[in-house]
């Protein structure tokens, strides 16, 4: 018994991008016309260290199929050390998600500088492919949150 | 509930060709809080801004969403437009439907759907926006210039001329930098010290300029307008006030075997020394590693001969703390080490030298008194080969990926000067490309070829082979003639790549200024803000930002000065209002947020709070708005969520997440 | 200290003495060379093609043999060293080659570049130490002016071979000093002797060898030493006549006073 | 299909070299000890591959004059390493055709009593499949 | 059968002696506490008082001489009193607090976070030989318990003797120990003013064994495992309330700042999010005191979340024991340039 319509799966992907490097890298991908899937939606945050694990769990709860976080390369943080903290937080969070049985491919961190438009686009390609192959996130979605 | 206006920009066809803007406008009408929605060809134009103005007034809007290009492009434009119409500028959110949507998607349906979602997220955020007001911070009207080469000298002079005091911190015993080591300068061939020395004197005499030589920046705290810098004045062992610069100490010093840094190790100097005759200040330093008094305790000749009694063996390093409003980095460059390029036999033959060494040899004050000669046997070279691009334009880790920019021109200069002074000496240049963009540059290079008969061969050299007879066999390629060339030379000059002064990484870290993989400081914008660091209040002068020749360095130095002056001229600065704040009723006072704050902006105070009728003293985190840069590290560290970031609050980001996942 | 040892084809056939000198000297210097059982010829040249797998397997076998014994692998011939060291680098760093080679080999545990490959000279330099060697020399080759001939294979590509500075090496010179002779540094010591080309293009090789010898004698060398049997062959064959060429192990054995012992065997 | 394009791609694949990285400095040709014996010079190999003229390449004398001494590989500042391209072209020949550069029949007359095994082994590897 | 009876009667005999031991240890604490109260050093005493059953003592304040009639300290005093010191720090005068070795880690961690005031505490480090889990005893089929002996501090006996309405039963002390005592951090008190009684190291298992077992499962198995465990959660918040690290004035799950104020559970996600965030918020600060699992009325092994973070932190950022020192930086408020990338999670598989 399935209530899902039998149409092509289009993943919902939330990308948190830091304002200084990765958001600018995404801008560069845009101005260089390097396409990637429209399934990716970007949320601008000042720094990767602004990304609270709550945001990521909330995205999954609300039906996101994958969450990616992008920040400045370690050592290049606009705020000098924000991404170092973000790196530890995300490593532990991802490890925990993996531990409770959420496929580790659904979460990703990538460091993208303002000059790496190509890398941004490439990363999004890969991530969308990965999520598409994993299929819908059924393990974490809170069904009550659907169609709010 | 907010009253939100949504404005959808066509950006000509940039957006409208891929996104159905009418559809976006229609969808906007159904969103909570939206009372107005329209589209226009160019929202950023005067007319577009007028639409915003009108709608704010007529519909009494409390928030704006502009669906347009990246906020990095026009967020400020639209915020200013809102402010003009009486709306708080921080009630504006941008949905980036150009760079993040229309430019990267082809399918109209798909792009429109995404644009609508991005718009919804922006609406969700603006719904939770609150008016913000920037704070103010003071400006210390004093500038620091790090580095005393031509870049630092010019910047300091220009700032001082505008009436602001300037300190120069220079690591070596004298200002002057690389330019003081040069013999002649291209493309006019005037003598380097003839044009530099007066400037050094001017800096020295300027009432508003204070020079710290033999000093280094020890630490930097604070932020734009209000930096606190500790400067380490290394022990000179000579009293600056007493020394008359007579030079007797240097003459009598028995330790004379140290290699002269100024002459690139091609000559020796005494343990107490000034690097060169025109040094500013003209006060020697004692090299304690070489000084016999410091090594054995015996000697003290300099002290005995000094009539001014200026020698002070007990001097210690001194830390000076100063406040500055602006900091200019002018740390310059050095040549790369050539130990990975031994196919050119640099370490095997004394007659293989770098271009900077050649400058010293050609210079009248240099190790050979300006006479061009082989360092191995003192003979006049009759055949000289120049090799270009040694370590520049490399894809491997032996060299640098960039073009060092100055080598083509200085090699033409060297070739010309040699041919002029020693007409019976032949000069051959092996080059890959001759790059001469610059006023009168190509003409200069052509003169070397046409008037001076310098032999330019297109092709790199594979190996320099020292011969038993003391000559150097240069094995190179002539790509245009399709020949492998074996040329016997008396001297080989390598145009080694230049690299930023290795100390710059340490300095950049202290300044939190970004730096690229080649150790060049990054500019705030490659084209539009080339002399500013992305870190506010930090400016870039000279080669620390990228390879440059002297005229370019001087003009950039002037530009950096103007930017610094522009900052110093302000009485106060507006600060970013998107700062963190802690909720006193929720704060545990646990100190975790202070641990992660990169700016030391968080302190704690014991404060009486009224928590729903319970009055008690609590330890509460307090954020200094002037110091907080708004990164948000503290907000995630705070377990209770007491710490939140204005403009990027937890609820706002969650609302965006919800809107996207809806 | 015991090492796995890959002697290679030439040193087991045409130039057996050179192998004996190496072993007997090793013993005197306190290390042992245990020949790998059933080794196969390395092929003499490293197959440059990224898709060449089969031609790399002989090296992998030797490497894996050493790994299973938990020993480092010592080579003597420059060519063997070059091939095995580079194949080992591939097995360590090139995913595709590692995967495919292991598919061929079907080992119990895949080989992933674990073995450390050392040239005999590296053992002398890094394990024994040239100072130690000097102390053990009983018959110093006093007064001899020796030009070290490195050739190509030990040095290049510098990043992978990591043997010495590829443009200004000094290990053989240090060796020459250790055995009591005087090294002569000359610029052609890392130029090619012609290698395998001497089989069909005798003239080319002749020209090259002449340049090397002229350069060495020009700087005052009265003999050459090398670590490659093929270089030795080419240089000897094309020798103008007055510059003898020795394999380094022969001089080593001589300096240690062991040469006669080998001859007697 | 053995088009020139395919063969050019094959050379790039076998060698692992991206010829577009070349800046035409000529350091390879300046370093090559076989330069004078070659009809197509080391630095030209790059443009033959870029221009997909593999036929000229495989018929060149240069193919058999390269010593694999790695001087060009060591010194190339752009990580192009023409020696690898030459070897890849040689591979194409020895893999595609029967007529290799060295046949066993001609070996005996090339030998002398001192010829080391290494010489034969190496030559066979380079000249034959 | 005959043998069994014999064995139990012997154990019963020795337990009689042990009761004297218990009295002695308990008495020493009580006497010292009374002394300190009397001379005004402390204003109150934080300890445990006997509950309505022989195995459920509960934390309590003692301010007057006569209060001490109920004071107990035995094998069932598992409750970690350090968190009570947050409130006690606000009171006038010093509070005497009895802390077991493992409790002192929590106390130090709270000190580090400025939640407790060292100057307001007089710490008596009480001895511990492992604390008991009544659920384990009940699980052995021992019911209708009237009294238990052998649970006292000074008793070296390895056996518990339990009087039930069905007669006397015995069980090995070890078999009735709390899970956390099998992975005991050690018998040393990290901080104290004085120590009363001996402690014993009870570690006989590796604390990461269970975590490793789960790590080795397939994603489906992992998901099923946690789904099963967490579906038992009734969100009673006992774990949160007992946790010394979970001491926020207002929990994010009660806060409107995250739109996360508690709702009734309908879906399994709610618990997962709650428990992940609960563990995340104490990651790097959790001393692994095990109180969360001890108090869970549903028996959910909540320590498995905390231990996973501890294991990752140890492996990725170096061994770390929260509360072992007063260094202000914890693993999550610290970094090194060469830290592992988050991608390591996928690489480890």
Short mmCIF file of C-alpha atoms in Angstrom, two decimals, chain B residues 128 581-597 611-612 616-620 635-644 650-651 654-655 658, chain E residues 87 90 109-115 245 247-260 273 277 280-285 327-330 332-335:
data_model
loop_
_atom_site.label_atom_id
_atom_site.label_comp_id
_atom_site.label_asym_id
_atom_site.label_seq_id
_atom_site.Cartn_x
_atom_site.Cartn_y
_atom_site.Cartn_z
CA UNK B 128 10.64 37.47 12.03
CA UNK B 581 22.86 38.88 22.40
CA UNK B 582 22.18 36.77 25.40
CA UNK B 583 18.78 36.44 27.01
CA UNK B 584 19.36 37.13 30.68
CA UNK B 585 16.51 34.90 31.77
CA UNK B 586 17.94 31.90 29.97
CA UNK B 587 21.68 32.39 30.30
CA UNK B 588 23.38 29.85 32.56
CA UNK B 589 26.56 31.89 32.83
CA UNK B 590 28.47 28.72 31.96
CA UNK B 591 31.25 30.51 30.01
CA UNK B 592 31.16 28.14 27.07
CA UNK B 593 30.32 30.94 24.63
CA UNK B 594 33.35 32.98 25.70
CA UNK B 595 35.53 29.96 24.94
CA UNK B 596 34.61 30.02 21.26
CA UNK B 597 34.39 33.77 20.68
CA UNK B 611 12.77 35.72 36.45
CA UNK B 612 8.99 35.61 36.61
CA UNK B 616 18.21 36.66 42.16
CA UNK B 617 21.78 37.52 41.21
CA UNK B 618 22.97 35.60 38.26
CA UNK B 619 26.11 35.32 36.22
CA UNK B 620 25.09 36.53 32.78
CA UNK B 635 24.89 30.76 19.56
CA UNK B 636 25.51 27.11 18.77
CA UNK B 637 27.73 26.54 21.77
CA UNK B 638 25.00 27.84 24.07
CA UNK B 639 22.98 24.78 25.09
CA UNK B 640 19.93 26.68 26.25
CA UNK B 641 19.71 28.94 23.24
CA UNK B 642 20.06 32.01 25.45
CA UNK B 643 22.57 33.38 22.99
CA UNK B 644 21.02 34.41 19.70
CA UNK B 650 17.44 30.70 15.46
CA UNK B 651 13.79 31.19 14.68
CA UNK B 654 14.37 27.56 11.25
CA UNK B 655 11.63 29.46 9.43
CA UNK B 658 10.61 25.14 7.13
CA UNK E 87 20.52 25.39 44.07
CA UNK E 90 22.43 30.04 46.21
CA UNK E 109 32.42 20.05 35.58
CA UNK E 110 29.75 22.20 37.20
CA UNK E 111 32.46 24.28 38.85
CA UNK E 112 34.10 24.80 35.49
CA UNK E 113 30.81 26.12 34.19
CA UNK E 114 30.34 28.41 37.18
CA UNK E 115 27.15 26.61 38.13
CA UNK E 245 25.28 18.55 32.76
CA UNK E 247 21.29 22.09 33.97
CA UNK E 248 20.02 24.89 31.77
CA UNK E 249 17.69 27.34 33.44
CA UNK E 250 15.41 26.78 30.54
CA UNK E 251 15.82 23.82 28.24
CA UNK E 252 15.65 24.43 24.50
CA UNK E 253 12.88 21.90 24.45
CA UNK E 254 10.81 24.17 26.64
CA UNK E 255 11.80 27.28 24.76
CA UNK E 256 10.01 29.30 22.15
CA UNK E 257 13.38 30.38 20.75
CA UNK E 258 13.60 27.29 18.62
CA UNK E 259 9.91 26.68 18.12
CA UNK E 260 10.69 23.43 19.84
CA UNK E 273 15.62 14.58 17.96
CA UNK E 277 20.12 17.03 21.03
CA UNK E 280 24.79 16.73 21.86
CA UNK E 281 24.28 19.50 24.36
CA UNK E 282 26.23 17.59 26.96
CA UNK E 283 28.86 16.24 24.54
CA UNK E 284 32.30 17.06 25.86
CA UNK E 285 30.75 17.89 29.24
CA UNK E 327 40.54 23.45 32.13
CA UNK E 328 37.91 25.72 30.61
CA UNK E 329 38.03 24.31 27.06
CA UNK E 330 36.02 21.20 26.31
CA UNK E 332 33.56 21.14 21.43
CA UNK E 333 34.92 24.52 22.38
CA UNK E 334 38.35 23.67 21.12
CA UNK E 335 39.91 22.67 17.80
#
